[in-house]
Amino acid sequence: MREKITSTQNARVKRWQHLTTKKGHQKYQAYLIEGWHTVGDAIQAGRPLTAIIGTHEQLTNHGAVLPDSVDQFEVSADIVKKLSDTVTPQGIFAVVTISETATVTPEKATGGWLLLDHVADPGNIGTMVRTADAAGFSGVVFGHGTSSQYNPKVIRAMQGSQFHISLVAGDLGDWIARFKERELAVYGSALNPAAKDYRTVSPTTTFAIIMGNEGQGMTADLLAETTANLYIPIKGQAESLNVGVAAGVLMFQLNSHLLD
Amino acid sequence: MREKITSTQNARVKRWQHLTTKKGHQKYQAYLIEGWHTVGDAIQAGRPLTAIIGTHEQLTNHGAVLPDSVDQFEVSADIVKKLSDTVTPQGIFAVVTISETATVTPEKATGGWLLLDHVADPGNIGTMVRTADAAGFSGVVFGHGTSSQYNPKVIRAMQGSQFHISLVAGDLGDWIARFKERELAVYGSALNPAAKDYRTVSPTTTFAIIMGNEGQGMTADLLAETTANLYIPIKGQAESLNVGVAAGVLMFQLNSHLLD
């Protein structure tokens, strides 16, 4: 079914806009994604879409691969502007249902897992999810104080990687405890040289790495619970690495058992 | 000397604003830096400053470490807003003289060198400079098509690392040719698995790594001139790594002879 909407005051448009906010995600258990890269990956991954929204041009261009079962809404440039998080929007969106049923638990998780502890910047979070995907990790756990996986800026930076690996909102204390019960390694990342040089760790098949806040680093009580804390030796004058770069260096050091 | 300026129409204010643009950099051979992190690092590194500009509060807070030999200008909030590249400016700036005399040449360069080939995003460029600093590299060469090292967004992302290592604007073809004449390794970075797995390379004391454009990768004619092209194996479904993350993984793989 294809319906045309031209008014920015339309009730559906207002709901879609609401789906870019935390409140909207909770109320409707759905979120809005934007751009063909992400929408296309969601379709390919068979994610539960309830609406595809786009300009006449976008819906026509991608018509061949849009699933018939999902309602399509042709919208005006004004509506695109209202829904978009970018300055120059492509003009294609989709509504994705949040399904909690497939969530991976720390009791059963296998492979590499990246745990995010109060990471603040949506761009950094998205980059880390993208890197975890490329490094062959199984998933990313969004701990307390970390921007939501449904935040539009996080979604944009993930570039579709959220449809390749598992993203879970979870309690990191719980993840650490369960991994330790299973005798699996949980590595913290610390800026102090008292931690273990990351190059001295032997990769395993199932493990977790925790990355902390850009300014403060990891929460002290989590840092105390890890199997070991890893340190990337850096040059004296430099202050620190960007958290996304540090995560990349660590993940690619430890991923030798994870790639296809 | 401290002078007070309140009008945004003041001739000095207009010149400082001009020092955030390419034309201004060429005309005055100087550029504007912003924020205490960067200004403080410039002072500590003994860079040639011709003016320190700030709100009453900022000039007072940092008064003890501001060099007496540099003129200070106390400015209003309106002027701060005009000069700033950020949404919530700190209110401190400095004018730095561009001095070409200390430029490192490819005939004499030693240590690790990062060469940027048409890298577009200022944030990525700044992150790579910061990472090169942390990894113990000697410097970064800004090739054609790469944003200038004096671009305000590049400056902000470098977080002071530009005052720890050498930044050079150069012709990458020339750098590659000179390094090869000196029988030094120059590594390209390529997305295709036909290139060499980055983990199989033996680190040396002087070498260069080239990173290319975010979308297109490296220029083909430069890629053809390298000693070897390195590939970071990634998982099938993932499309690529962020260029800053890829640069980090490569630099920390090859830096074993570079750290203090």
XYZ file of C-alpha atoms in Angstrom, chain B residues 52-200:
149
model
C 46.113 36.091 23.187
C 42.409 36.914 23.073
C 39.941 36.103 25.812
C 37.129 37.106 28.105
C 38.040 38.881 31.330
C 37.438 35.625 33.188
C 39.648 33.484 30.944
C 42.530 35.973 30.890
C 42.365 36.214 34.672
C 42.116 32.439 35.229
C 45.139 31.673 33.089
C 46.992 34.927 33.779
C 49.844 33.258 35.628
C 50.947 31.178 32.641
C 50.324 33.662 29.823
C 53.689 34.878 28.466
C 54.313 38.582 29.223
C 55.814 39.125 25.772
C 52.496 38.474 23.985
C 49.806 41.161 23.707
C 46.533 40.331 25.426
C 43.101 41.431 24.254
C 40.100 41.314 26.542
C 36.963 40.831 24.464
C 33.202 40.727 24.930
C 30.950 37.690 24.675
C 29.742 38.910 21.260
C 33.278 38.902 19.898
C 33.903 35.438 21.358
C 30.840 34.198 19.524
C 32.110 35.714 16.270
C 35.522 34.067 16.531
C 34.422 30.685 17.809
C 33.914 27.484 15.881
C 31.959 25.860 18.722
C 28.433 26.164 20.087
C 29.584 26.777 23.663
C 32.923 28.580 23.388
C 35.314 28.691 26.344
C 36.294 32.252 25.451
C 40.029 31.981 24.876
C 41.972 32.204 21.601
C 45.472 32.889 20.328
C 47.040 33.953 17.052
C 49.888 31.651 15.994
C 52.452 32.589 13.346
C 52.906 30.053 10.561
C 56.641 29.381 10.454
C 57.828 27.368 7.479
C 61.460 27.407 8.559
C 61.230 24.362 10.798
C 59.521 22.158 8.197
C 60.814 18.582 8.028
C 61.745 17.329 4.548
C 61.301 13.783 3.197
C 65.076 13.665 2.637
C 65.731 13.951 6.376
C 62.585 12.709 8.143
C 63.076 9.899 10.653
C 60.667 7.841 12.747
C 57.076 7.041 11.854
C 55.246 9.314 9.398
C 51.548 9.356 8.621
C 50.712 10.606 5.106
C 47.165 11.863 4.468
C 45.932 11.431 0.892
C 42.679 13.344 0.236
C 41.283 12.703 3.711
C 38.176 14.895 3.794
C 36.675 15.015 7.267
C 38.349 17.482 9.681
C 37.359 15.344 12.670
C 39.025 12.272 11.149
C 42.160 14.274 10.335
C 42.402 15.669 13.851
C 41.843 12.235 15.399
C 44.604 10.763 13.237
C 47.068 13.496 14.259
C 46.175 12.839 17.902
C 46.663 9.090 17.382
C 49.984 9.606 15.559
C 51.157 11.637 18.555
C 50.081 8.927 21.009
C 51.676 6.185 18.890
C 55.020 7.983 18.966
C 55.066 9.043 15.324
C 57.344 11.928 14.312
C 54.834 13.717 12.130
C 51.941 13.892 9.704
C 52.104 15.031 6.077
C 48.990 16.758 4.722
C 48.825 15.842 1.019
C 46.730 17.426 -1.716
C 42.987 17.360 -1.168
C 43.323 16.995 2.602
C 41.867 19.767 4.795
C 44.480 22.233 6.018
C 46.160 21.830 9.399
C 44.958 25.384 10.144
C 41.256 24.587 9.586
C 39.442 25.375 12.881
C 37.699 21.978 12.990
C 40.986 20.150 12.361
C 42.656 22.246 15.066
C 39.920 21.421 17.544
C 40.097 17.658 16.907
C 43.901 17.581 17.225
C 43.558 18.647 20.881
C 47.044 20.106 21.070
C 48.873 17.204 19.397
C 49.942 19.594 16.610
C 52.340 21.103 19.135
C 53.920 17.731 20.015
C 54.710 16.360 16.553
C 55.592 17.858 13.143
C 52.808 18.738 10.706
C 53.871 19.323 7.120
C 51.958 20.245 3.955
C 53.620 18.223 1.215
C 53.450 16.412 -2.080
C 52.911 12.752 -1.225
C 54.410 11.553 -4.519
C 57.582 13.367 -3.529
C 57.563 11.904 0.009
C 57.110 8.380 -1.353
C 59.917 8.836 -3.934
C 62.396 10.221 -1.382
C 61.601 7.484 1.170
C 62.080 4.825 -1.491
C 65.411 6.367 -2.528
C 66.431 6.066 1.118
C 65.239 2.428 1.032
C 62.606 3.114 3.691
C 59.223 1.385 3.742
C 56.147 3.310 2.580
C 52.911 1.439 3.302
C 49.696 2.179 1.491
C 46.376 1.167 3.005
C 43.992 -0.672 0.734
C 40.572 -2.174 1.259
C 41.197 -5.201 -0.932
C 42.430 -8.528 0.406
C 44.991 -8.623 -2.450
C 47.062 -6.308 -0.286
C 49.298 -7.635 2.492
C 47.842 -8.562 5.885
C 49.019 -5.741 8.181
C 50.022 -8.217 10.897
C 52.700 -9.772 8.705
